Short mmCIF file of C-alpha atoms in Angstrom, two decimals:
data_model
loop_
_atom_site.label_atom_id
_atom_site.label_comp_id
_atom_site.label_asym_id
_atom_site.label_seq_id
_atom_site.Cartn_x
_atom_site.Cartn_y
_atom_site.Cartn_z
CA MET U 1 136.96 15.21 -150.08
CA PRO U 2 138.03 18.89 -150.23
CA THR U 3 136.80 20.92 -147.28
CA ASN U 4 136.82 24.71 -147.29
CA TYR U 5 135.94 27.26 -144.63
CA ILE U 6 134.50 30.73 -144.44
CA SER U 7 134.05 32.72 -141.23
CA PHE U 8 130.53 32.90 -139.81
CA LYS U 9 130.71 36.68 -140.07
CA GLU U 10 131.64 36.57 -143.77
CA THR U 11 128.59 34.48 -144.62
CA GLY U 12 126.24 37.30 -143.63
CA TYR U 13 123.80 34.75 -142.22
CA PHE U 14 124.74 34.95 -138.54
CA SER U 15 123.70 37.59 -136.02
CA LYS U 16 126.07 40.18 -134.60
CA LEU U 17 125.57 38.60 -131.16
CA MET U 18 126.76 35.20 -132.43
CA CYS U 19 129.72 36.71 -134.26
CA ASP U 20 130.68 38.67 -131.12
CA TYR U 21 130.33 35.53 -128.99
CA ILE U 22 132.54 33.47 -131.32
CA SER U 23 135.18 36.20 -131.29
CA GLN U 24 134.94 36.21 -127.46
CA LYS U 25 134.08 39.88 -127.20
CA GLU U 26 135.18 41.02 -123.76
CA GLU U 27 131.83 42.62 -122.84
CA LEU U 28 130.00 39.31 -123.39
CA LYS U 29 132.11 37.26 -120.97
CA PRO U 30 129.83 37.90 -117.95
CA PHE U 31 126.99 36.15 -119.81
CA TYR U 32 128.59 32.71 -120.08
CA ASN U 33 130.59 30.40 -117.86
CA ARG U 34 133.55 29.24 -119.95
CA PHE U 35 134.18 29.49 -123.66
CA PRO U 36 134.28 26.03 -125.29
CA THR U 37 137.93 25.11 -125.76
CA LEU U 38 139.40 21.72 -124.92
CA GLU U 39 141.48 23.27 -122.13
CA ASN U 40 138.46 24.92 -120.50
CA PHE U 41 136.61 21.62 -120.15
CA LYS U 42 138.91 20.60 -117.30
CA ALA U 43 137.42 23.16 -114.90
CA GLN U 44 133.89 22.48 -116.22
CA ILE U 45 134.29 18.77 -115.44
CA GLU U 46 135.44 19.52 -111.90
CA GLU U 47 132.58 21.96 -111.28
CA LYS U 48 129.89 19.59 -112.56
CA LYS U 49 131.33 16.57 -110.76
CA ALA U 50 131.28 18.41 -107.43
CA SER U 51 127.62 19.41 -107.78
CA PHE U 52 125.85 16.52 -109.52
CA PRO U 53 124.23 14.04 -107.07
CA MET U 54 124.71 10.30 -107.45
CA GLU U 55 120.96 9.88 -106.90
CA ASN U 56 120.29 11.83 -110.09
CA ARG U 57 122.70 9.56 -111.95
CA LYS U 58 120.90 6.44 -110.79
CA VAL U 59 117.52 7.82 -111.81
CA LEU U 60 118.88 8.93 -115.19
CA ALA U 61 120.47 5.56 -116.01
CA SER U 62 117.34 3.70 -114.92
CA VAL U 63 115.03 5.89 -117.01
CA LEU U 64 117.22 5.54 -120.10
CA GLN U 65 117.32 1.75 -119.71
CA SER U 66 113.53 1.83 -119.66
CA GLN U 67 113.26 4.16 -122.65
CA TYR U 68 115.56 1.87 -124.66
CA LYS U 69 113.98 -1.45 -123.66
CA ASN U 70 112.28 -1.97 -127.03
CA ILE U 71 115.05 -0.40 -129.14
CA ASP U 72 117.72 -2.26 -131.07
CA THR U 73 120.55 -0.66 -129.11
CA SER U 74 124.17 -0.64 -130.29
CA SER U 75 126.88 -1.79 -127.88
CA ALA U 76 128.31 1.75 -127.93
CA THR U 77 125.00 3.32 -126.87
CA GLN U 78 124.39 0.66 -124.23
CA ALA U 79 127.86 1.24 -122.80
CA HIS U 80 127.15 4.97 -122.60
CA ILE U 81 123.83 4.43 -120.79
CA THR U 82 125.47 2.10 -118.27
CA ALA U 83 128.36 4.52 -117.73
CA LEU U 84 126.01 7.37 -116.82
CA ALA U 85 125.60 5.83 -113.38
CA ASN U 86 129.30 6.47 -112.69
CA GLU U 87 130.59 9.71 -111.17
CA ASN U 88 133.24 10.24 -113.85
CA THR U 89 130.75 10.21 -116.75
CA PHE U 90 129.58 13.46 -118.33
CA THR U 91 127.37 14.45 -121.22
CA VAL U 92 127.44 16.76 -124.22
CA VAL U 93 123.92 17.69 -125.30
CA THR U 94 122.03 19.00 -128.26
CA GLY U 95 118.26 19.38 -128.41
CA HIS U 96 115.84 19.55 -131.28
CA GLN U 97 112.18 19.37 -132.17
CA LEU U 98 110.58 16.17 -133.47
CA ASN U 99 110.67 17.36 -137.08
CA LEU U 100 109.17 14.98 -139.60
CA PHE U 101 111.94 12.77 -141.07
CA THR U 102 114.50 14.95 -139.21
CA GLY U 103 113.32 18.17 -140.93
CA PRO U 104 116.13 20.48 -142.15
CA LEU U 105 119.72 19.33 -142.66
CA TYR U 106 121.04 21.11 -139.60
CA PHE U 107 119.40 18.45 -137.40
CA LEU U 108 122.20 16.15 -138.55
CA TYR U 109 124.85 18.84 -138.06
CA LYS U 110 123.73 19.32 -134.45
CA ILE U 111 124.05 15.63 -133.66
CA VAL U 112 127.34 15.19 -135.51
CA SER U 113 128.77 18.19 -133.62
CA THR U 114 127.70 16.53 -130.36
CA ILE U 115 129.12 13.11 -131.24
CA ASN U 116 132.42 14.58 -132.43
CA LEU U 117 132.86 16.79 -129.37
CA ALA U 118 132.32 13.77 -127.09
CA LYS U 119 135.03 11.92 -129.05
CA GLN U 120 137.47 14.83 -128.75
CA LEU U 121 136.85 15.07 -125.02
CA GLN U 122 137.40 11.32 -124.64
CA GLU U 123 140.81 11.64 -126.29
CA THR U 124 141.77 14.67 -124.20
CA TYR U 125 140.44 13.45 -120.83
CA PRO U 126 140.72 9.62 -120.98
CA ASN U 127 140.08 9.18 -117.24
CA ASN U 128 136.50 10.36 -117.74
CA HIS U 129 133.68 9.11 -119.93
CA PHE U 130 131.76 11.36 -122.34
CA VAL U 131 128.30 10.67 -123.73
CA PRO U 132 126.67 12.44 -126.72
CA ILE U 133 123.00 13.15 -125.96
CA TYR U 134 120.13 14.12 -128.24
CA TRP U 135 117.35 15.69 -126.17
CA MET U 136 114.02 15.17 -127.94
CA ALA U 137 111.69 18.14 -127.51
CA THR U 138 108.70 15.85 -127.04
CA GLU U 139 106.67 18.40 -125.05
CA ASP U 140 106.75 21.18 -127.64
CA HIS U 141 103.30 21.98 -128.97
CA ASP U 142 103.95 23.90 -132.20
CA PHE U 143 102.82 21.27 -134.69
CA GLU U 144 103.09 23.62 -137.68
CA GLU U 145 106.86 23.93 -137.16
CA ILE U 146 107.56 20.21 -137.38
CA ASN U 147 104.99 18.62 -139.72
CA TYR U 148 106.93 18.77 -142.99
CA PHE U 149 110.26 18.28 -144.74
CA ASN U 150 111.64 19.40 -148.11
CA PHE U 151 112.98 16.89 -150.62
CA ASN U 152 113.92 17.51 -154.26
CA GLY U 153 112.46 21.00 -154.01
CA LYS U 154 109.06 19.68 -152.89
CA LYS U 155 107.35 20.02 -149.53
CA PHE U 156 106.09 16.81 -147.92
CA GLN U 157 103.58 17.81 -145.25
CA TRP U 158 101.66 15.85 -142.65
CA LYS U 159 98.19 17.24 -141.99
CA GLY U 160 98.18 15.58 -138.59
CA PRO U 161 96.35 12.64 -137.06
CA GLU U 162 92.61 12.69 -137.74
CA THR U 163 91.81 11.23 -134.34
CA LYS U 164 93.58 13.71 -132.08
CA GLU U 165 94.02 17.45 -131.55
CA THR U 166 97.48 18.80 -132.39
CA GLY U 167 97.58 21.44 -129.64
CA GLY U 168 99.16 19.29 -126.94
CA ALA U 169 102.63 17.81 -126.62
CA VAL U 170 103.70 16.74 -130.11
CA GLY U 171 105.51 13.65 -128.85
CA GLU U 172 102.18 12.04 -127.96
CA LEU U 173 100.69 12.51 -131.42
CA PRO U 174 99.71 9.20 -133.04
CA ASN U 175 101.31 8.63 -136.43
CA ASN U 176 98.12 7.97 -138.36
CA GLY U 177 97.86 10.05 -141.50
CA LEU U 178 101.53 9.58 -142.32
CA GLU U 179 100.72 6.77 -144.75
CA ASP U 180 99.89 9.42 -147.35
CA VAL U 181 103.22 11.18 -146.83
CA TYR U 182 104.99 7.84 -147.16
CA GLU U 183 103.30 7.12 -150.49
CA LEU U 184 104.19 10.52 -151.94
CA PHE U 185 107.77 10.34 -150.65
CA SER U 186 108.20 6.83 -152.08
CA GLN U 187 107.05 8.02 -155.49
CA GLU U 188 109.54 10.89 -155.44
CA LEU U 189 112.50 8.70 -154.50
CA GLY U 190 114.54 7.19 -157.29
CA VAL U 191 115.73 3.60 -157.54
CA GLY U 192 118.70 1.99 -155.90
CA LYS U 193 119.90 0.75 -152.54
CA ASP U 194 120.10 4.15 -150.83
CA ALA U 195 116.68 5.27 -152.02
CA GLU U 196 115.30 1.98 -150.70
CA THR U 197 117.00 2.58 -147.35
CA LEU U 198 115.32 5.97 -147.03
CA LYS U 199 111.96 4.49 -147.92
CA ASN U 200 112.39 1.74 -145.32
CA TRP U 201 113.53 4.17 -142.63
CA PHE U 202 110.43 6.31 -143.12
CA LYS U 203 108.15 3.26 -143.13
CA GLU U 204 109.74 1.64 -140.08
CA ALA U 205 109.86 4.89 -138.10
CA TYR U 206 106.42 6.34 -138.80
CA LEU U 207 104.20 3.47 -139.93
CA GLU U 208 105.49 0.87 -137.47
CA HIS U 209 105.56 3.06 -134.35
CA ASP U 210 102.61 4.48 -132.46
CA ASN U 211 103.61 8.08 -131.86
CA LEU U 212 106.00 10.82 -132.91
CA THR U 213 108.32 10.31 -129.93
CA ASP U 214 108.91 6.63 -130.69
CA ALA U 215 109.27 7.32 -134.41
CA THR U 216 111.87 10.05 -133.87
CA ARG U 217 113.86 7.96 -131.41
CA TYR U 218 113.86 5.03 -133.82
CA LEU U 219 115.03 7.14 -136.77
CA ALA U 220 117.79 8.99 -134.88
CA ASN U 221 118.97 5.67 -133.48
CA ARG U 222 119.06 4.08 -136.96
CA ILE U 223 121.21 6.91 -138.30
CA PHE U 224 123.53 7.48 -135.32
CA GLY U 225 123.17 4.52 -132.94
CA ASN U 226 126.48 2.99 -133.98
CA GLU U 227 128.18 6.25 -132.94
CA GLY U 228 126.95 5.77 -129.37
CA LEU U 229 124.32 8.52 -129.47
CA VAL U 230 121.97 8.42 -126.48
CA ILE U 231 118.47 9.79 -127.08
CA ILE U 232 116.49 11.06 -124.10
CA ASP U 233 112.85 11.97 -123.61
CA GLY U 234 112.50 14.41 -120.74
CA ALA U 235 108.75 13.72 -120.48
CA ASP U 236 109.22 11.21 -117.69
CA LYS U 237 107.74 11.21 -114.19
CA ASN U 238 110.92 10.03 -112.47
CA LEU U 239 113.08 12.63 -114.18
CA LYS U 240 110.60 15.39 -113.43
CA GLN U 241 110.48 14.32 -109.79
CA LEU U 242 114.10 15.49 -109.59
CA PHE U 243 112.98 18.88 -110.89
CA VAL U 244 110.07 19.39 -108.45
CA PRO U 245 111.97 21.71 -106.05
CA TYR U 246 112.94 23.96 -108.96
CA MET U 247 109.39 24.00 -110.34
CA GLU U 248 108.07 24.96 -106.90
CA THR U 249 110.51 27.85 -106.76
CA GLU U 250 109.51 28.91 -110.26
CA MET U 251 105.81 28.98 -109.43
CA PHE U 252 105.93 30.54 -106.01
CA GLN U 253 109.04 32.76 -106.06
CA GLN U 254 109.27 33.50 -109.80
CA ASP U 255 113.02 34.15 -109.70
CA SER U 256 113.55 33.54 -113.40
CA GLN U 257 111.57 36.54 -114.62
CA LYS U 258 113.54 39.07 -112.56
CA ALA U 259 116.93 37.47 -113.27
CA VAL U 260 116.42 37.08 -117.01
CA THR U 261 114.84 40.52 -117.44
CA GLU U 262 117.88 42.10 -115.79
CA THR U 263 120.20 40.04 -118.02
CA ILE U 264 118.35 41.13 -121.15
CA GLU U 265 118.77 44.74 -120.09
CA ALA U 266 122.47 44.15 -119.50
CA LEU U 267 122.84 42.54 -122.95
CA ASN U 268 121.12 45.52 -124.53
CA ASN U 269 123.57 47.80 -122.71
CA VAL U 270 126.44 45.89 -124.35
CA ASP U 271 124.88 46.36 -127.79
CA ALA U 272 121.38 47.64 -128.49
CA SER U 273 121.33 45.77 -131.81
CA TYR U 274 121.41 42.35 -130.15
CA LYS U 275 118.14 40.60 -130.88
CA ILE U 276 116.53 39.25 -127.73
CA GLN U 277 115.27 35.72 -128.34
CA VAL U 278 112.96 35.05 -125.40
CA ASN U 279 111.21 37.27 -122.89
CA PRO U 280 110.37 35.55 -119.57
CA ARG U 281 106.88 35.28 -118.11
CA GLU U 282 105.99 35.43 -114.42
CA ILE U 283 105.67 31.62 -114.36
CA ASN U 284 107.67 29.77 -116.99
CA LEU U 285 105.91 26.43 -116.82
CA PHE U 286 103.14 24.75 -118.82
CA TYR U 287 100.46 22.30 -117.74
CA LEU U 288 99.90 19.15 -119.77
CA SER U 289 96.78 17.10 -120.34
CA GLU U 290 95.08 15.38 -123.27
CA GLY U 291 95.55 17.62 -126.31
CA LEU U 292 96.62 20.54 -124.08
CA ARG U 293 99.87 22.30 -123.23
CA GLU U 294 98.98 25.66 -121.74
CA ARG U 295 100.62 28.28 -119.50
CA ILE U 296 100.23 28.30 -115.73
CA ILE U 297 99.30 31.77 -114.47
CA GLU U 298 98.72 33.40 -111.10
CA VAL U 299 95.45 35.31 -110.71
CA ASP U 300 94.41 36.98 -107.45
CA GLY U 301 96.45 34.65 -105.27
CA LYS U 302 95.23 31.51 -107.03
CA TYR U 303 96.90 29.49 -109.78
CA ALA U 304 95.24 28.52 -113.03
CA VAL U 305 95.84 27.02 -116.44
CA ASN U 306 95.40 29.74 -119.03
CA GLU U 307 92.30 29.48 -121.29
CA THR U 308 90.84 26.63 -119.18
CA ASP U 309 88.73 26.11 -116.04
CA ILE U 310 91.59 24.35 -114.21
CA SER U 311 92.74 26.15 -111.05
CA TRP U 312 94.28 25.50 -107.62
CA THR U 313 95.08 27.19 -104.36
CA LYS U 314 98.78 27.37 -103.52
CA GLU U 315 98.57 24.30 -101.27
CA GLU U 316 96.55 22.33 -103.83
CA LEU U 317 99.09 23.14 -106.53
CA LYS U 318 102.01 22.07 -104.32
CA LYS U 319 100.30 18.74 -103.63
CA HIS U 320 99.44 18.21 -107.29
CA LEU U 321 103.01 18.97 -108.33
CA GLN U 322 104.42 16.45 -105.83
CA GLU U 323 101.98 13.74 -106.90
CA HIS U 324 102.01 14.33 -110.66
CA PRO U 325 105.20 16.12 -111.75
CA GLU U 326 104.81 14.59 -115.23
CA LEU U 327 101.88 16.97 -115.87
CA PHE U 328 104.13 20.03 -115.56
CA SER U 329 106.28 21.06 -118.49
CA PRO U 330 109.18 23.56 -118.60
CA ASN U 331 108.98 26.28 -121.25
CA VAL U 332 111.87 27.65 -123.27
CA MET U 333 113.16 29.57 -120.19
CA THR U 334 113.14 26.67 -117.73
CA ARG U 335 113.85 23.71 -120.03
CA PRO U 336 117.61 24.46 -120.01
CA LEU U 337 117.60 24.35 -116.19
CA TYR U 338 115.66 21.06 -116.25
CA GLN U 339 118.24 19.60 -118.62
CA GLU U 340 121.15 20.60 -116.40
CA VAL U 341 119.44 19.28 -113.25
CA ILE U 342 118.88 15.77 -114.63
CA LEU U 343 122.04 15.40 -116.76
CA PRO U 344 125.74 15.51 -115.75
CA ASN U 345 126.18 17.93 -118.61
CA LEU U 346 129.20 19.99 -119.60
CA CYS U 347 128.20 21.66 -122.85
CA TYR U 348 125.08 22.54 -124.83
CA ILE U 349 125.39 22.63 -128.63
CA GLY U 350 122.80 24.67 -130.51
CA GLY U 351 122.08 27.05 -133.34
CA GLY U 352 122.51 30.80 -133.18
CA GLY U 353 119.02 31.47 -131.83
CA GLU U 354 119.43 28.85 -129.11
CA ILE U 355 122.82 30.10 -127.96
CA ALA U 356 121.39 33.64 -127.91
CA TYR U 357 118.66 32.71 -125.43
CA TRP U 358 121.05 30.62 -123.33
CA LEU U 359 123.12 33.82 -122.93
CA GLU U 360 120.09 35.29 -121.15
CA LEU U 361 120.10 32.56 -118.48
CA LYS U 362 123.38 32.58 -116.53
CA SER U 363 122.14 34.67 -113.58
CA PHE U 364 119.01 32.50 -113.35
CA PHE U 365 121.26 29.42 -113.06
CA GLN U 366 123.32 31.14 -110.35
CA ILE U 367 120.18 31.74 -108.29
CA ALA U 368 119.20 28.09 -108.76
CA ALA U 369 122.76 27.02 -107.72
CA VAL U 370 123.18 24.86 -110.85
CA PRO U 371 126.43 25.05 -112.89
CA PHE U 372 125.96 26.88 -116.18
CA PRO U 373 127.10 24.70 -119.13
CA MET U 374 129.52 25.73 -121.82
CA LEU U 375 127.76 26.96 -124.97
CA LEU U 376 128.91 25.86 -128.42
CA LEU U 377 127.54 27.06 -131.73
CA ARG U 378 126.80 23.95 -133.80
CA ASN U 379 128.57 23.21 -137.05
CA SER U 380 127.05 24.72 -140.18
CA ALA U 381 127.81 23.43 -143.66
CA LEU U 382 127.10 23.86 -147.34
CA ILE U 383 127.10 20.64 -149.40
CA ILE U 384 128.36 21.10 -152.99
CA ASN U 385 128.67 18.25 -155.45
CA LYS U 386 131.41 17.94 -158.10
CA LYS U 387 129.09 18.99 -160.93
CA GLN U 388 128.22 22.18 -159.05
CA VAL U 389 131.91 22.86 -158.35
CA LYS U 390 132.63 22.68 -162.10
CA LYS U 391 129.81 25.16 -162.78
CA LEU U 392 131.21 27.55 -160.18
CA GLU U 393 134.67 27.31 -161.72
CA LYS U 394 133.30 27.88 -165.23
CA LEU U 395 131.34 30.93 -164.06
CA ASN U 396 134.32 32.14 -161.99
CA ILE U 397 132.24 32.28 -158.79
CA SER U 398 134.12 32.04 -155.49
CA PHE U 399 132.65 30.39 -152.40
CA GLU U 400 132.62 33.79 -150.69
CA GLN U 401 130.58 35.32 -153.53
CA LEU U 402 127.97 32.55 -153.22
CA PHE U 403 126.96 33.84 -149.78
CA LEU U 404 126.18 37.34 -151.05
CA LYS U 405 122.53 38.40 -151.07
CA ARG U 406 120.97 37.95 -154.52
CA HIS U 407 120.93 41.62 -155.60
CA THR U 408 124.53 42.22 -154.49
CA PHE U 409 125.65 38.91 -156.01
CA ILE U 410 124.25 39.73 -159.47
CA ASN U 411 125.50 43.32 -159.47
CA ARG U 412 129.00 42.30 -158.42
CA LYS U 413 129.25 39.55 -161.04
CA VAL U 414 127.89 41.78 -163.81
CA ARG U 415 130.45 44.46 -162.96
CA GLU U 416 133.15 41.79 -162.83
CA ILE U 417 132.47 40.31 -166.28
CA SER U 418 131.56 43.53 -168.12
CA ASN U 419 134.01 44.93 -170.66
CA ILE U 420 133.03 48.44 -169.56
CA ASN U 421 133.38 50.12 -166.18
CA ILE U 422 130.01 50.33 -164.41
CA ASN U 423 131.40 51.82 -161.25
CA PHE U 424 131.12 55.60 -160.96
CA ASP U 425 132.90 55.83 -157.59
CA GLU U 426 135.80 57.71 -159.18
CA GLN U 427 133.47 60.23 -160.81
CA LYS U 428 131.53 60.67 -157.58
CA ALA U 429 134.76 61.31 -155.66
CA HIS U 430 135.83 63.85 -158.29
CA LEU U 431 132.45 65.60 -158.03
CA VAL U 432 132.66 65.75 -154.22
CA ALA U 433 136.15 67.28 -154.49
CA GLN U 434 134.87 69.94 -156.89
CA PHE U 435 132.07 70.86 -154.52
CA GLN U 436 134.51 71.23 -151.66
CA GLU U 437 135.99 74.14 -153.59
CA MET U 438 132.49 75.59 -154.12
CA TYR U 439 131.82 75.34 -150.38
CA ARG U 440 135.05 77.25 -149.73
CA LEU U 441 134.04 80.00 -152.15
CA ALA U 442 130.55 80.27 -150.60
CA GLU U 443 132.10 80.60 -147.13
CA LEU U 444 134.30 83.47 -148.39
CA THR U 445 131.55 85.32 -150.27
CA ASP U 446 128.03 84.65 -148.99
CA LYS U 447 127.29 81.83 -146.53
CA SER U 448 123.63 81.90 -147.54
CA PHE U 449 124.72 80.09 -150.74
CA LEU U 450 125.88 77.02 -148.75
CA GLY U 451 122.38 75.51 -148.89
CA ALA U 452 122.17 76.00 -152.64
CA VAL U 453 125.61 74.44 -153.14
CA LYS U 454 124.61 71.45 -150.99
CA ALA U 455 121.36 70.98 -152.93
CA GLN U 456 123.28 71.04 -156.22
CA GLU U 457 125.81 68.51 -154.90
CA VAL U 458 123.05 66.12 -153.79
CA LYS U 459 121.28 66.53 -157.15
CA GLN U 460 124.37 65.79 -159.20
CA LEU U 461 125.44 62.84 -157.07
CA LYS U 462 121.93 61.43 -157.35
CA GLY U 463 122.09 61.92 -161.10
CA LEU U 464 125.35 59.96 -161.28
CA ALA U 465 123.87 57.18 -159.13
CA ASN U 466 120.83 56.95 -161.43
CA LEU U 467 123.06 56.80 -164.51
CA GLU U 468 125.07 54.01 -162.85
CA LYS U 469 121.88 52.04 -162.09
CA ARG U 470 120.58 52.46 -165.65
CA LEU U 471 123.88 51.37 -167.15
CA LEU U 472 124.02 48.35 -164.81
CA LYS U 473 120.43 47.44 -165.73
CA ALA U 474 121.24 47.65 -169.45
CA GLN U 475 124.33 45.51 -168.97
CA LYS U 476 122.33 42.91 -167.00
CA LYS U 477 119.95 42.68 -169.95
CA LYS U 478 122.85 42.32 -172.38
CA LEU U 479 124.36 39.58 -170.17
CA SER U 480 121.01 37.97 -169.29
CA ASP U 481 122.16 34.46 -170.22
CA HIS U 482 125.14 34.68 -167.88
CA VAL U 483 122.99 36.24 -165.14
CA SER U 484 120.45 33.42 -165.38
CA ARG U 485 123.22 30.83 -165.02
CA ILE U 486 124.76 32.43 -161.93
CA VAL U 487 121.30 32.83 -160.37
CA GLU U 488 120.53 29.19 -161.12
CA ILE U 489 123.62 27.87 -159.34
CA GLN U 490 123.00 30.14 -156.34
CA ASN U 491 119.36 28.96 -156.23
CA ASP U 492 120.53 25.34 -156.23
CA LEU U 493 122.81 25.93 -153.26
CA PHE U 494 120.72 28.52 -151.40
CA PRO U 495 117.08 27.45 -151.88
CA ASN U 496 114.62 30.31 -151.34
CA GLU U 497 117.65 32.57 -150.81
CA SER U 498 118.30 30.83 -147.48
CA LEU U 499 121.02 28.57 -146.18
CA GLN U 500 120.75 25.07 -147.62
CA GLU U 501 120.89 23.57 -144.12
CA ARG U 502 117.72 25.42 -143.09
CA THR U 503 115.69 24.14 -146.05
CA ASP U 504 116.85 20.82 -147.50
CA ASN U 505 116.31 17.44 -145.86
CA PHE U 506 119.20 15.00 -145.44
CA ALA U 507 117.49 12.64 -147.91
CA ASN U 508 118.64 14.87 -150.80
CA SER U 509 122.27 13.90 -150.14
CA TYR U 510 121.65 10.44 -148.69
CA GLU U 511 119.81 9.27 -151.81
CA GLU U 512 122.89 10.08 -153.88
CA TYR U 513 125.74 9.16 -151.53
CA GLY U 514 124.22 6.79 -148.97
CA ASN U 515 125.97 6.24 -145.67
CA GLU U 516 129.14 7.80 -147.09
CA PHE U 517 127.37 11.12 -146.59
CA ILE U 518 127.01 10.47 -142.84
CA LYS U 519 130.64 9.33 -142.67
CA LEU U 520 131.72 12.51 -144.45
CA LEU U 521 129.95 14.68 -141.87
CA LEU U 522 131.49 12.71 -139.01
CA SER U 523 134.98 13.01 -140.49
CA GLU U 524 134.87 16.66 -141.56
CA LEU U 525 132.78 18.58 -139.01
CA ASP U 526 135.01 19.78 -136.18
CA PRO U 527 132.76 21.29 -133.49
CA LEU U 528 135.51 23.40 -131.94
CA ARG U 529 136.53 25.00 -135.25
CA GLN U 530 134.13 27.92 -135.30
CA ASP U 531 133.90 28.47 -139.06
CA PHE U 532 131.25 27.74 -141.66
CA VAL U 533 132.16 24.53 -143.53
CA ILE U 534 131.92 24.01 -147.29
CA LEU U 535 131.93 20.30 -148.12
CA THR U 536 132.51 18.99 -151.64
CA VAL U 537 131.00 15.52 -152.20
#
């Protein structure tokens, strides 16, 4: 299938920080370890190998064997899990929330980027073994972010289990209440083998598993298990035991806040327009219990769980942490460190917002003496079917024009197809030139007239601009049929004036193309080609 590319910057949908990172802006280099190129992985492998303990490998492999004991595991995934106990095995990781039925399309793009990078590394460094990992964010507690998906322009939303609060770790939520979503989704699906597959996947994942963690693992494994994807749940006592020394440091020395705050200031000094993603707290850990995931705070020399009656002395908290590490949960600041402590990881693949907050963390990692992973912006794609391509050709709309914001898109197309010139730039330039002569005359005669000349220039330029707007508005009305057709095709491809990948669910394409859609993503998404991908199916 034809594949086209447009630079991330040209799309207008990616932050200046991400565009600067992709272009390897010199001033940003202190904020990351190595830029993700195949050549740079050699040094990253050596650094991680020298620092990652064999004991951590044994614990990791054992925990994964346990987490997969009731899963129909492919031979490729099983081989990856077994290999993780070996010193020459390394991971490539992406993480994501437990969105209902995978949520937006980019969930798939993240995982495909991870799988494909592991394959490229395997070809380049055959003496090592590379494992694609999906880190399930089972301990997140923002239920409203994950309880829905969009299919055929409709929102399918889970109200939540009736028998349990939704304020704790989402991975523990029981799946009751999803029967209603299943019924509505089934009614919306068409007929045919691929529609039936989607229906069965939803039923098997959510109605035949007890909680959101198990359902998500099952679904991701059904879609990508044959590609060797390994799915990990970090909410495990044995894994968190490895992280206890770092959690102690976080609670009692609070290094992360100082390090990250200084990094944020340094980033702002590079460019004040960079949007800061996460601001650190004094203690960047949560406490978990039934229906609860709440911040740990220090108050008057004691430690407490915010908004509760739970509290400890320093010694009591140390003891509790040693005995029950599973009750302590990293937040967005410390979760990356936790990941790198328990995995022999080389690279993290994420969206623009994720990479932005990882760029805040390098000095924190240096203090913790943990190698900082390479950071790779995930693949992004726009899926266009053949019927839509024909419409674009008929309307003479280029791929680049599709990414324009709605107002600019319409104005540019109206100007393009009009048989009259609706651009007064030439007249404005002529007017400005005339006023330059008036300024010269005022300077020679009476400088007090300069203000009057300026006021007249502004008035006349404003008048020309208003005439241009009125003419454009009249032409839009005259060409209303054409305008409605170009708006319709842009709406189809950019729902709610947003990127398709941030809105649509994978079921939209899978229902029509089946597993060929997954194969297309695997064949066409190159994680190291840092361009936006336009896929024609």
